[in-house]
mmCIF file of C-alpha atoms and ligand atoms in Angstrom:
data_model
loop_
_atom_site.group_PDB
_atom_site.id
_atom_site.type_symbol
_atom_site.label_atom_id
_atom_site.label_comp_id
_atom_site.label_asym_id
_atom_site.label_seq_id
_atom_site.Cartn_x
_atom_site.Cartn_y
_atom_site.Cartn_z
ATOM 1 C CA UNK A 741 0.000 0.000 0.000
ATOM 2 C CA UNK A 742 0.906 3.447 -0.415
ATOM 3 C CA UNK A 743 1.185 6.337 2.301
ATOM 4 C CA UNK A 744 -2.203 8.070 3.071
ATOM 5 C CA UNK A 745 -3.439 10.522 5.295
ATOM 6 C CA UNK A 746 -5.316 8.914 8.102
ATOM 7 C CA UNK A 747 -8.134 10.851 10.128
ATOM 8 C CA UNK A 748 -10.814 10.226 12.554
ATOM 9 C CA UNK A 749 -13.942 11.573 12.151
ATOM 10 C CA UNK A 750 -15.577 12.541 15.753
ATOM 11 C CA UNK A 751 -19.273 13.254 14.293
ATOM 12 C CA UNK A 752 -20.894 13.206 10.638
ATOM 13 C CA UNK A 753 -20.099 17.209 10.239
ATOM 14 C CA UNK A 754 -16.563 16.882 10.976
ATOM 15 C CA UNK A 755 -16.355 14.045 8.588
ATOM 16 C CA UNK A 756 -18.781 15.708 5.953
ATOM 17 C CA UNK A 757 -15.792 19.462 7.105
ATOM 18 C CA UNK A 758 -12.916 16.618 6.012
ATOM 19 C CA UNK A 759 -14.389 15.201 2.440
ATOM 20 C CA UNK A 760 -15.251 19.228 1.676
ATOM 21 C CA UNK A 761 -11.549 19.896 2.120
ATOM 22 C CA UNK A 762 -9.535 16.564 0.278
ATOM 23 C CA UNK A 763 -12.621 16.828 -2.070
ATOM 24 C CA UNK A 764 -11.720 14.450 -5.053
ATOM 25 C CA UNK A 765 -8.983 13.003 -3.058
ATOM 26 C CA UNK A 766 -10.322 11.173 0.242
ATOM 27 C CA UNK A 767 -12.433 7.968 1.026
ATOM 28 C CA UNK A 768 -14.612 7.296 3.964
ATOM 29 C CA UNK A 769 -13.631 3.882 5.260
ATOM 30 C CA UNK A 770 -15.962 1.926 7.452
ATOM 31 C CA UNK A 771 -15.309 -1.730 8.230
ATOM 32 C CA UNK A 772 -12.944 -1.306 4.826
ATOM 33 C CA UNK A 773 -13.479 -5.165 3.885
ATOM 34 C CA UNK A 774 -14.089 -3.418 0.449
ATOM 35 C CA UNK A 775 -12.359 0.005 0.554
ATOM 36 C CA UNK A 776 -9.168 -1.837 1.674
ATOM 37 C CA UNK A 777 -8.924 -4.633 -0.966
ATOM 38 C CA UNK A 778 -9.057 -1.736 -3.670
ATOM 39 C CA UNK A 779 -6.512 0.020 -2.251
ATOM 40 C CA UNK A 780 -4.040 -2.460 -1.588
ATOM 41 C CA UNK A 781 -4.563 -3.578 -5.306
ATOM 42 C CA UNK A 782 -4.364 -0.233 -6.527
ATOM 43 C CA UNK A 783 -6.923 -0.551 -9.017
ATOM 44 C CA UNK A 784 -8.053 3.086 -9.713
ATOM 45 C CA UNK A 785 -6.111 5.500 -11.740
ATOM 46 C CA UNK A 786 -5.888 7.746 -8.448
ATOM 47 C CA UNK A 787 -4.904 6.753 -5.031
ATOM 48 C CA UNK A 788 -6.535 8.246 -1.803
ATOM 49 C CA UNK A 789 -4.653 11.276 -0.142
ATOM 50 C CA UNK A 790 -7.154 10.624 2.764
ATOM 51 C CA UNK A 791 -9.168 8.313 4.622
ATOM 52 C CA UNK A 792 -11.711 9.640 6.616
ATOM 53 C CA UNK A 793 -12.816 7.196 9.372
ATOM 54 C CA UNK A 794 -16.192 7.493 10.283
ATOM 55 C CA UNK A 795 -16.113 4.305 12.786
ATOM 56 C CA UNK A 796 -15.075 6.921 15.129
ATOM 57 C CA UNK A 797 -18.277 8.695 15.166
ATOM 58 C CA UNK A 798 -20.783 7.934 17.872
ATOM 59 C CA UNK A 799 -24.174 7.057 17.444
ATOM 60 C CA UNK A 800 -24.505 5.398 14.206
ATOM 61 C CA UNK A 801 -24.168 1.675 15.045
ATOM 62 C CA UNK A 802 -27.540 0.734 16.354
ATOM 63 C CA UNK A 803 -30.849 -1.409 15.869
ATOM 64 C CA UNK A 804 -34.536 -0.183 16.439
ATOM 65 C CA UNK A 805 -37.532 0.061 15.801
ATOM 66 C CA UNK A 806 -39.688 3.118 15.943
ATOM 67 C CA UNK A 807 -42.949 3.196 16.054
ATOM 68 C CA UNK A 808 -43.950 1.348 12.437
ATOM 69 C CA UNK A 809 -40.366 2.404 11.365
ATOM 70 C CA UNK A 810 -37.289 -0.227 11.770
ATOM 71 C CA UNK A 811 -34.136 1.974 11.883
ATOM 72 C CA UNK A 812 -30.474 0.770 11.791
ATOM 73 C CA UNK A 813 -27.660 2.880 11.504
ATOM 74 C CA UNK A 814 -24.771 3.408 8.631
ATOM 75 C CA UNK A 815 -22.034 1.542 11.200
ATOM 76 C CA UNK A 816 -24.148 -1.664 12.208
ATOM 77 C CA UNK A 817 -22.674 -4.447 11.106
ATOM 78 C CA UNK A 818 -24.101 -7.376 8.698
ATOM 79 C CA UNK A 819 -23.428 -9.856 11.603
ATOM 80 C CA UNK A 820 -25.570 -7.920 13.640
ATOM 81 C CA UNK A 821 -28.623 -7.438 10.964
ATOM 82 C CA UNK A 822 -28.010 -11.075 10.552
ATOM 83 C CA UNK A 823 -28.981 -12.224 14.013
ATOM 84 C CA UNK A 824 -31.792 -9.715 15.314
ATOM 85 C CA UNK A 825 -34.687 -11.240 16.284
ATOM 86 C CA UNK A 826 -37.131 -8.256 15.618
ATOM 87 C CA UNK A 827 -35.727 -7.995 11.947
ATOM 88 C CA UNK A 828 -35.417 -11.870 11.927
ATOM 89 C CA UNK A 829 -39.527 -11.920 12.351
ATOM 90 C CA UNK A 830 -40.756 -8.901 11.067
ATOM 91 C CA UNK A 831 -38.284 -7.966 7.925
ATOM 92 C CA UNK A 832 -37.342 -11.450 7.152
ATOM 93 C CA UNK A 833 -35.401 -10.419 3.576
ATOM 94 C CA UNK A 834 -32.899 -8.086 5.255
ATOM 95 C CA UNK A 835 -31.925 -10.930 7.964
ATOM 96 C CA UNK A 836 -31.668 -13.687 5.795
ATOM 97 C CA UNK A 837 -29.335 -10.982 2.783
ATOM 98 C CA UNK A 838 -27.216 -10.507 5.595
ATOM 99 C CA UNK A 839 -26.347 -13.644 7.111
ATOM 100 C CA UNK A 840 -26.089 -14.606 2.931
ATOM 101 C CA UNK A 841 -23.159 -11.958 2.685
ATOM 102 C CA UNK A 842 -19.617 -12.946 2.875
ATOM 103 C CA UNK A 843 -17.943 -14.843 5.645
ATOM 104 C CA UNK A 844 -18.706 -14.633 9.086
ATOM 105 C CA UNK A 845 -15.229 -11.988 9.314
ATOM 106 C CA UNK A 846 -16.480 -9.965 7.128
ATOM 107 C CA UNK A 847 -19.834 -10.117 8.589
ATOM 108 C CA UNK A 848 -18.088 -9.065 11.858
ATOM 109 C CA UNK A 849 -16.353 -6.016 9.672
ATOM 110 C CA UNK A 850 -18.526 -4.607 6.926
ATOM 111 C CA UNK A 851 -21.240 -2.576 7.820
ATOM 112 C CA UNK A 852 -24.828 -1.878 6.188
ATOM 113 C CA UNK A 853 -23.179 1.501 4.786
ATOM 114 C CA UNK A 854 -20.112 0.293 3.165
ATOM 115 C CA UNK A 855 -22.158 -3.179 1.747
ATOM 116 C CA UNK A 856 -24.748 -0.385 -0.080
ATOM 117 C CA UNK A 857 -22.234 1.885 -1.048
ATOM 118 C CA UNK A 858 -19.390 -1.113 -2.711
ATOM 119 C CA UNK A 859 -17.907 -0.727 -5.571
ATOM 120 C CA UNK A 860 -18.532 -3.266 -8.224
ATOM 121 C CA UNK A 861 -15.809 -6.277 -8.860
ATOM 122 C CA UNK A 862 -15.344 -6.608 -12.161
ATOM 123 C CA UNK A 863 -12.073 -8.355 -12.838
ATOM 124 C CA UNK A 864 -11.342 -6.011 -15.502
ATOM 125 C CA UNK A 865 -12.109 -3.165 -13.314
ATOM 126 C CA UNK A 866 -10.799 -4.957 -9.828
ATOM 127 C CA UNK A 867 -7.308 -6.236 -12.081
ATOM 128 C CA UNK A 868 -4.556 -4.415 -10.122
ATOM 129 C CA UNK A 869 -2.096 -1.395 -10.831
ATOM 130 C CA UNK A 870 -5.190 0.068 -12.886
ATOM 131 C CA UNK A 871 -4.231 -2.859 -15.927
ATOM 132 C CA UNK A 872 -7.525 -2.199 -17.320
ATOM 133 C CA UNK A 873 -8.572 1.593 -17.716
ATOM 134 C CA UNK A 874 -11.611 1.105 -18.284
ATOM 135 C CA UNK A 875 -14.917 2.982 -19.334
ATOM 136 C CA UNK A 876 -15.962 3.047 -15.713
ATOM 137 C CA UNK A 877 -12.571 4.553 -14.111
ATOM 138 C CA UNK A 878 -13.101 7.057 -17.144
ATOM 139 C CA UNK A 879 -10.543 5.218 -19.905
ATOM 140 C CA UNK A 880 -12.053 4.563 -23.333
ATOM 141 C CA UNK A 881 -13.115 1.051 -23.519
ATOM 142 C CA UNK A 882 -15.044 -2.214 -22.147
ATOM 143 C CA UNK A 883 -12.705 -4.787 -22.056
ATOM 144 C CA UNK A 884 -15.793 -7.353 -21.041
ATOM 145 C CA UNK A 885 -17.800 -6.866 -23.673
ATOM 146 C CA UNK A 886 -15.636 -9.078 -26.016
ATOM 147 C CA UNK A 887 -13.451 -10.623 -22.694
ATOM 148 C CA UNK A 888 -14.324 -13.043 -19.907
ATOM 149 C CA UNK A 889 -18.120 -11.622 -18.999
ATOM 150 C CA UNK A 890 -19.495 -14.606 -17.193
ATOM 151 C CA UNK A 891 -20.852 -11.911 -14.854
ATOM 152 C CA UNK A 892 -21.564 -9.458 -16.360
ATOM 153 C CA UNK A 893 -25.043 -7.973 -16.550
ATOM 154 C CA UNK A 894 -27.825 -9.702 -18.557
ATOM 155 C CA UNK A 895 -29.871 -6.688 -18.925
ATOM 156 C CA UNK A 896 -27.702 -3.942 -20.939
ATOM 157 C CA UNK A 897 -24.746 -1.874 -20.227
ATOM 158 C CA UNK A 898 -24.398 1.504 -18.759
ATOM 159 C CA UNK A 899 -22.147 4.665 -18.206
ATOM 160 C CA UNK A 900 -23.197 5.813 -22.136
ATOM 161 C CA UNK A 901 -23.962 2.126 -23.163
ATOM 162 C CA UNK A 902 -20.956 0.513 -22.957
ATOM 163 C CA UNK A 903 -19.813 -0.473 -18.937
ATOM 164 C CA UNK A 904 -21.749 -3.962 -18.062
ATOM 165 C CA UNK A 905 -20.373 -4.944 -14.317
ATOM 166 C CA UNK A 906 -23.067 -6.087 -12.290
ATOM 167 C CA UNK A 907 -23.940 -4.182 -8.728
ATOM 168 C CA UNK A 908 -22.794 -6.898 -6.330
ATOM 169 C CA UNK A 909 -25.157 -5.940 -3.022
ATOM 170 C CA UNK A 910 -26.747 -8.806 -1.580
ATOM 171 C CA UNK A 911 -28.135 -6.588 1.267
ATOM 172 C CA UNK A 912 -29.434 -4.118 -1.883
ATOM 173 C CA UNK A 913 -32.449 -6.229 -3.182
ATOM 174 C CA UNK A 914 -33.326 -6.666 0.262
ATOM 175 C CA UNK A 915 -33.661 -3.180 1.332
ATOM 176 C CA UNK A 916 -35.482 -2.529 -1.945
ATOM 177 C CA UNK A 917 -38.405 -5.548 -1.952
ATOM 178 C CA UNK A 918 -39.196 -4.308 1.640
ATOM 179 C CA UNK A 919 -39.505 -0.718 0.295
ATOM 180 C CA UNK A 920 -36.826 0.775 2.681
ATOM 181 C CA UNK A 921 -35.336 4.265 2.794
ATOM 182 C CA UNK A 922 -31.934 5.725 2.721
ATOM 183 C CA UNK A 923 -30.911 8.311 4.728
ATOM 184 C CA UNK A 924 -28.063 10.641 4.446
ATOM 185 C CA UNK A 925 -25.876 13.439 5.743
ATOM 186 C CA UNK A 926 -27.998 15.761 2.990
ATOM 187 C CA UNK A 927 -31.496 13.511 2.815
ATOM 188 C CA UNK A 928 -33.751 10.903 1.817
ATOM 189 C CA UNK A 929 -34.016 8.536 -0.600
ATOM 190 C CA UNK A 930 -35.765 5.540 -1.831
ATOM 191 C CA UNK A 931 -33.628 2.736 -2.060
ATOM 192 C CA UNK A 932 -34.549 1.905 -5.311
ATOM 193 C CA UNK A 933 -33.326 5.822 -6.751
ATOM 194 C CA UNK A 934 -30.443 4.645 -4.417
ATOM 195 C CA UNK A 935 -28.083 3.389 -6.858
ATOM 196 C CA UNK A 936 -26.642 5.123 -9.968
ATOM 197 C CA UNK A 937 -23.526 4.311 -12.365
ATOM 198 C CA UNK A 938 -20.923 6.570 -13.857
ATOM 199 C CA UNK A 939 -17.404 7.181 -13.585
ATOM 200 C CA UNK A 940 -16.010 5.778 -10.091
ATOM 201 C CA UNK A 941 -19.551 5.981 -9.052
ATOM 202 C CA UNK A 942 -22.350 3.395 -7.385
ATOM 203 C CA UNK A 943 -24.869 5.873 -5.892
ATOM 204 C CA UNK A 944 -26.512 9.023 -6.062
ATOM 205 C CA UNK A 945 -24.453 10.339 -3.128
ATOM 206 C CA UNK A 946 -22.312 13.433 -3.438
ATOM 207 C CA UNK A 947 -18.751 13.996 -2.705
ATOM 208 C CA UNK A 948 -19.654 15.624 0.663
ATOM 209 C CA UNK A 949 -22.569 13.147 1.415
ATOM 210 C CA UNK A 950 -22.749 9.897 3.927
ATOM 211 C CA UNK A 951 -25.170 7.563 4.578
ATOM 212 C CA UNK A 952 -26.224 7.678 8.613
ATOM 213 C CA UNK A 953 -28.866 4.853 8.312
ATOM 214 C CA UNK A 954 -31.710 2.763 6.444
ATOM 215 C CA UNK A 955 -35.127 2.464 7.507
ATOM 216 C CA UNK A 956 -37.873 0.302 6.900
ATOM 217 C CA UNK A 957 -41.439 0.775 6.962
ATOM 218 C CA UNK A 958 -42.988 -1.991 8.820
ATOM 219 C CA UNK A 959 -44.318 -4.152 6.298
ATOM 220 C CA UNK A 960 -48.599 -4.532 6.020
ATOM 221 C CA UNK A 961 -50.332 -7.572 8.016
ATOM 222 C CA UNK A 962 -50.146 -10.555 5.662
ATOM 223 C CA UNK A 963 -46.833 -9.468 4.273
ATOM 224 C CA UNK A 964 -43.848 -12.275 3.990
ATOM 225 C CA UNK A 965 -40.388 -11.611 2.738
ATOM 226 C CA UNK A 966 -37.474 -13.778 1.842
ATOM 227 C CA UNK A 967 -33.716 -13.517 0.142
ATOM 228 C CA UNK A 968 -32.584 -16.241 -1.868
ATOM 229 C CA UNK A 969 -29.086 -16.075 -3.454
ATOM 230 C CA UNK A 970 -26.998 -17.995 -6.026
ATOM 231 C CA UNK A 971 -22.961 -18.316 -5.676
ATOM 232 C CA UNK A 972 -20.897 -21.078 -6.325
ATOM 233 C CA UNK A 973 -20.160 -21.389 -2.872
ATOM 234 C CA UNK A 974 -22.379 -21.218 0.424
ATOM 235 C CA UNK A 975 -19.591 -18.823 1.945
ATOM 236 C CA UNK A 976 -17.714 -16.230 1.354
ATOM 237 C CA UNK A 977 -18.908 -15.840 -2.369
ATOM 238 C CA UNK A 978 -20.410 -13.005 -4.274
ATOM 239 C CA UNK A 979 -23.846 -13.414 -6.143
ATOM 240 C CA UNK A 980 -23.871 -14.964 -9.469
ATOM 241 C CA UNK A 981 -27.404 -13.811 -8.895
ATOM 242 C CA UNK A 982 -29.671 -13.399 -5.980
ATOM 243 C CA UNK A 983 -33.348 -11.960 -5.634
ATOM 244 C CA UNK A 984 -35.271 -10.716 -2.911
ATOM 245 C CA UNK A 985 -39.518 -9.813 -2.266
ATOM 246 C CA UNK A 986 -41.933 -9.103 -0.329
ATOM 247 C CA UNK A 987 -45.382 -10.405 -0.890
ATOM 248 C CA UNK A 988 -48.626 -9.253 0.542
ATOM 249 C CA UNK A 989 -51.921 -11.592 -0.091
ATOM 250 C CA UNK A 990 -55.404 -11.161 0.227
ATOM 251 C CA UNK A 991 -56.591 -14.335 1.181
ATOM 252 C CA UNK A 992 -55.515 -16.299 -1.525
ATOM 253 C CA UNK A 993 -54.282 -13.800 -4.073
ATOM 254 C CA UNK A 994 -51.400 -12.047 -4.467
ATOM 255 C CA UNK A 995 -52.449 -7.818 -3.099
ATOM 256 C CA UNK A 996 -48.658 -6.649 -3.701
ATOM 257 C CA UNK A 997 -45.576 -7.645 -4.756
ATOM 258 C CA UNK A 998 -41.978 -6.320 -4.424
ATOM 259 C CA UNK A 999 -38.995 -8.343 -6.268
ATOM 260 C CA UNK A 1000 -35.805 -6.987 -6.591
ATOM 261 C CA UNK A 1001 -33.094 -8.826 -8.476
ATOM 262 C CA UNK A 1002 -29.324 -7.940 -8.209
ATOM 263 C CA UNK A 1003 -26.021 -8.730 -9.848
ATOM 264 C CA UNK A 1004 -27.923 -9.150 -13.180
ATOM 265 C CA UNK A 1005 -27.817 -5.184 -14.195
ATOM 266 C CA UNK A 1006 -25.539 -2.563 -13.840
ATOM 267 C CA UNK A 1007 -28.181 -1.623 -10.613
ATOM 268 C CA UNK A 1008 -30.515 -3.693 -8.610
ATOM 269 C CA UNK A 1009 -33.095 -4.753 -10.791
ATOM 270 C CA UNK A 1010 -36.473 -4.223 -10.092
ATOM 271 C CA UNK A 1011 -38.571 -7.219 -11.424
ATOM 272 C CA UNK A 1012 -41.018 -5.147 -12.704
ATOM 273 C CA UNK A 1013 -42.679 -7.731 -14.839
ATOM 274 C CA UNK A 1014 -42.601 -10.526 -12.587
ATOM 275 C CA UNK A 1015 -44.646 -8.178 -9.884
ATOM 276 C CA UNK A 1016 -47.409 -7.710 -12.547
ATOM 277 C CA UNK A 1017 -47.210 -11.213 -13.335
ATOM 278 C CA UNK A 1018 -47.998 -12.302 -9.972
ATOM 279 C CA UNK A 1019 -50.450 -9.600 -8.561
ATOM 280 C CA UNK A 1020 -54.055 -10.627 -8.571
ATOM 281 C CA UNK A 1021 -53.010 -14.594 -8.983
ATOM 282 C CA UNK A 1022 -53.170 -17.262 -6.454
ATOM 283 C CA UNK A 1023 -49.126 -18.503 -5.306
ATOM 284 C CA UNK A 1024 -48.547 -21.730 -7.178
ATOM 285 C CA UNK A 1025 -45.906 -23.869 -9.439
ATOM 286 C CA UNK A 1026 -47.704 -22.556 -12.607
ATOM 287 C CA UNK A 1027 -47.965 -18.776 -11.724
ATOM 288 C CA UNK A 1028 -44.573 -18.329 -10.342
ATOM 289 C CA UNK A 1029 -43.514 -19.923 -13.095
ATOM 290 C CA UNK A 1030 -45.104 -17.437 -15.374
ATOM 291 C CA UNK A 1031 -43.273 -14.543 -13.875
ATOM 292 C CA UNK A 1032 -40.466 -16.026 -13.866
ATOM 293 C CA UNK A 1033 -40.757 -16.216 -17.315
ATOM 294 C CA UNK A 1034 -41.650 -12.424 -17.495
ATOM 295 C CA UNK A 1035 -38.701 -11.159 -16.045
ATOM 296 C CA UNK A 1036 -36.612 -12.588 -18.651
ATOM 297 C CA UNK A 1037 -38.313 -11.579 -21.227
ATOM 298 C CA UNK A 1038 -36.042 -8.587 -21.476
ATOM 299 C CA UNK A 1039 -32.333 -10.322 -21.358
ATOM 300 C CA UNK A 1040 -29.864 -9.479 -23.360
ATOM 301 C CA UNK A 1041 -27.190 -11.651 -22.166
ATOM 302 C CA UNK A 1042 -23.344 -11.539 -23.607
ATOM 303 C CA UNK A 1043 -21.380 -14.084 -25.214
ATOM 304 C CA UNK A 1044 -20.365 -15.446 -21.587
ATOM 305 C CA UNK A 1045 -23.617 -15.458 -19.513
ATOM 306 C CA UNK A 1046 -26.797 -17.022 -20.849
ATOM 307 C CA UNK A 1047 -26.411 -19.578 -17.889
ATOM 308 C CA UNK A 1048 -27.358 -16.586 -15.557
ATOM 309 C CA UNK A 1049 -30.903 -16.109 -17.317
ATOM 310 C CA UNK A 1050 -31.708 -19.472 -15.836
ATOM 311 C CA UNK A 1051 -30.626 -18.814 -12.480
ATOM 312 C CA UNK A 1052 -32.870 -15.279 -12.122
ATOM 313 C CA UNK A 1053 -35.741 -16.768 -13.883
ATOM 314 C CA UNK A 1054 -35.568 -19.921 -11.004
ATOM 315 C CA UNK A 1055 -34.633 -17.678 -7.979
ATOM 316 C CA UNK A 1056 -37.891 -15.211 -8.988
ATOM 317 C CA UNK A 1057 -39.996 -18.484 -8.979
ATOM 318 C CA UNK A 1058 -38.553 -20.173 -6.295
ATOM 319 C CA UNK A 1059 -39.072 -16.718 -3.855
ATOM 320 C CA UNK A 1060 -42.346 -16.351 -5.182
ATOM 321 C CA UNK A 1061 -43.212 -19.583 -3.775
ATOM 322 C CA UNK A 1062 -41.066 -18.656 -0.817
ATOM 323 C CA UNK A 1063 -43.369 -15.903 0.156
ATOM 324 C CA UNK A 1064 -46.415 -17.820 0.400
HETATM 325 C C1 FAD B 1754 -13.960 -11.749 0.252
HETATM 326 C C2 FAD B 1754 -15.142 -10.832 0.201
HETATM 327 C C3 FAD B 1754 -16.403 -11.354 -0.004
HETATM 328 C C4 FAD B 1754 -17.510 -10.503 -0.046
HETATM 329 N N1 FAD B 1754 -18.733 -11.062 -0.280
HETATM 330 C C5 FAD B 1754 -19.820 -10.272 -0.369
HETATM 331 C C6 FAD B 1754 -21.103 -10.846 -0.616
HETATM 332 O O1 FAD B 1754 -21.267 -12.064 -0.704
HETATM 333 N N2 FAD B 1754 -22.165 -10.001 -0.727
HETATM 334 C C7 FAD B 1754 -22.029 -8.649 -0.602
HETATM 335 O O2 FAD B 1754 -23.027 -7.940 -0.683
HETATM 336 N N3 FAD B 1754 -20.828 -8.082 -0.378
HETATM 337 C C8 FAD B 1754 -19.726 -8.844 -0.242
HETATM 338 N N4 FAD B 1754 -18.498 -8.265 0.004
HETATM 339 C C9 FAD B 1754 -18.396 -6.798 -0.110
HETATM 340 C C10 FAD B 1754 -18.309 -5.878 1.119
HETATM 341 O O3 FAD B 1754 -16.977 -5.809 1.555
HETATM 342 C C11 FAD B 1754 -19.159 -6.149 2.299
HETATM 343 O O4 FAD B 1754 -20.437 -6.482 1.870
HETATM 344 C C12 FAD B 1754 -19.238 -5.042 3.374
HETATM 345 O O5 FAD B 1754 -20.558 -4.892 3.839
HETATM 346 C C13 FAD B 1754 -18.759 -3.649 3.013
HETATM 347 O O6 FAD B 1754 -18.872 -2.836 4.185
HETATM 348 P P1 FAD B 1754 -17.632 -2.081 4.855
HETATM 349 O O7 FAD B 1754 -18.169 -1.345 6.039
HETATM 350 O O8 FAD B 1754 -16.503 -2.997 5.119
HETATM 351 O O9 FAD B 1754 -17.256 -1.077 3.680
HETATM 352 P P2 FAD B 1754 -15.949 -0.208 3.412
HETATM 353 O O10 FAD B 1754 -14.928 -1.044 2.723
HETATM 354 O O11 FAD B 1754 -15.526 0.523 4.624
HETATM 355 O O12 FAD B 1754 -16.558 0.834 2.388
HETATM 356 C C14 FAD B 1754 -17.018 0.424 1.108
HETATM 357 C C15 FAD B 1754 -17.304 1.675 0.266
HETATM 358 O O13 FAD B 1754 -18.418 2.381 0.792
HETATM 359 C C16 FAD B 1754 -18.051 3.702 1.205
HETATM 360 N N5 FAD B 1754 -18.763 3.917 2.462
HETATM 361 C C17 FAD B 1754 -18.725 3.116 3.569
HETATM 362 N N6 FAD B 1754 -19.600 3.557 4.489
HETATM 363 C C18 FAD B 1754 -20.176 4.671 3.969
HETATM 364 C C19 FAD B 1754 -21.157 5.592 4.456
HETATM 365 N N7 FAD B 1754 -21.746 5.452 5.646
HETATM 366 N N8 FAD B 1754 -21.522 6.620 3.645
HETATM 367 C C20 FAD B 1754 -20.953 6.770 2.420
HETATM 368 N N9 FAD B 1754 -20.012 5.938 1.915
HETATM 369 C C21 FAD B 1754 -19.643 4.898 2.683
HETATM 370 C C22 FAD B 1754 -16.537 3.706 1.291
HETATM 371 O O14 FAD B 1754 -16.004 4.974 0.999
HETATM 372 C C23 FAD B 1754 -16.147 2.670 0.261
HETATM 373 O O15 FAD B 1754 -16.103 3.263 -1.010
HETATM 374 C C24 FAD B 1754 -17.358 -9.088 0.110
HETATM 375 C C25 FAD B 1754 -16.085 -8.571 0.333
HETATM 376 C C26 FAD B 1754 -14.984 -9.415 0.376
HETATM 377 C C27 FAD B 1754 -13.630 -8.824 0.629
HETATM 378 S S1 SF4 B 1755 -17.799 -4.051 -17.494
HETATM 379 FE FE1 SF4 B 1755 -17.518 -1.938 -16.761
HETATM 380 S S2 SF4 B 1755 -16.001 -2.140 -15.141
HETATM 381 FE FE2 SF4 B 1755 -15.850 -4.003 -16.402
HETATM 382 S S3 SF4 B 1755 -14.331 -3.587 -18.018
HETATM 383 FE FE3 SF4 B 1755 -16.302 -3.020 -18.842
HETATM 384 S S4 SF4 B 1755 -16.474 -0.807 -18.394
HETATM 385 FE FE4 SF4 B 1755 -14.911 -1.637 -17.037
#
């Protein structure tokens, strides 16, 4: 690694004073089980001056719920999301994402911030000493489009067409099928407007903007939610694809639906399709079939990845069925 700037952060405005004043040059670090792997590989074109630590800032590693609101702060760790028993019963998706994510070291590490606000792991992109200068670190080409894309996203390419690396969040789709918020240092927003791609970028957030913590509406009487993931291993693996949803019936039928896909798109992928597939049906084999079938409707996968068309149209079935 090379020599940075190290600084504590005591609350969010001194952290928010510090990323005004390195601007272009710092990172916030939080459990750094992704911040730390990039760095060490020295993948990017330009190598923090700073790291600002927010760890150090008290008050935003906690669990509750308020009211009809659950609340957990940027700093609480996946472990910890993992194992509560209120979110275990009552927001079923985000419990079973988390204890999905990693290893149990880096559940111990990584926080719900950092896991929203990863990078994407393209081995182009991830390749280190910047090999690759990619589209997405602002370099003039794709190198997966005609490389190794395996992957890569089955739904299109972004950053002006041409970047395909998937959005590897497990805890993502979650936060999305149960309709949660996100809430920063500046404001508000839906998960789901959450996530954006450009140039060194994941999310909508600003250079002088952190995420302090989610929140989730407590979802309607007769709602279930589940996570279901894909990897080639049960640990420590990435998503080849996994799928989250929420489900609210009316006696027999389906009243609502929420399924989020991720590590299929350049974003979480909102399974759009497979919702209005499913609304207004009864939960069976055949039906959940059906929107499974919807949702692929609109791949477009590379040379490398047809395999992963499969896999989402199974997992939307199989969580469908989940939910009932
Ligand atoms: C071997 C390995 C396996 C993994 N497997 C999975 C997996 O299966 N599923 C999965 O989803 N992820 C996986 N991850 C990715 C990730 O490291 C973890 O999910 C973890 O949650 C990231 O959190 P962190 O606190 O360590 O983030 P950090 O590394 O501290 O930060 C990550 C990024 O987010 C930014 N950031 C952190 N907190 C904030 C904040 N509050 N506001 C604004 N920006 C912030 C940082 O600047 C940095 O760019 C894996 C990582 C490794 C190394
Ligand atoms: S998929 Fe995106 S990150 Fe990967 S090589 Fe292409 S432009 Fe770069």
């Amino acid at each position: 690694m090379r020599r940075f700037t190290h600084v504590n952060a005591g609350s969010i405005d001194e952290a928010i004073s510090f990323l005004r004043r390195y601007g272009d040059r710092a990172d916030i670090i939080a459990g750094g089980t992704d911040l730390l792997g990039k760095m060490k590989d020295e993948i990017l074109p330009r190598y923090p001056e700073a790291v600002i630590n927010i760890k150090t800032i008290p008050g935003l590693e906690f669990i509750k719920e308020e009211g009809d609101v659950l609340r957990a702060g940027a700093l609480t760790r996946l472990e910890d999301i993992g194992t509560d028993s209120t979110i275990r019963e009552k927001y079923t998706a985000l419990a079973e994402a988390a204890e999905r994510t990693a290893s149990p070291h880096i559940r111990e590490m990584g926080t719900i911030g950092g896991n929203l606000c990863q990078d994407i792991r393209c081995w182009y992109y991830r390749n280190p000493h910047n090999r690759f200068p990619c589209l997405r670190k602002g370099g003039g080409r794709c190198y997966a489009i005609e490389g190794d894309n395996r992957y890569h996203s089955i739904f299109g390419g972004s950053v002006k067409g041409g970047c395909y690396a998937v959005h590897p969040s497990d805890m993502a789709p979650a936060l999305i099928a149960l309709d949660g918020r996100i809430k920063t240092s500046k404001r508000t927003v839906n998960a789901e407007d959450f996530f954006e791609v450009g140039v060194k970028r994941t999310t909508v957030l600003d250079k002088d903007e952190i995420v302090t913590e989610i929140e989730i509406p407590l979802p309607k009487d007769g709602a279930k939610s589940a996570f279901m993931k894909f990897a080639i291993r049960k640990s420590i693996d990435f998503p080849i694809v996994n799928c989250a949803a929420m489900i609210e019936k009316d006696g027999r039928k389906v009243k609502a639906a929420r399924i989020c896909l991720n590590a299929v798109y350049v974003k979480p992928y909102r399974a759009a399709k497979a919702e209005e597939a499913i609304v207004g049906k009864a939960i069976n084999e055949e039906n959940a079939e059906r929107a499974g079938n919807a949702v692929i409707a609109d791949a477009e996968p590379l040379s490398g990845n047809r395999y992963m068309v499969q896999i989402a149209k199974t997992l939307v079935k199989r969580i469908i069925l989940a939910c009932n």
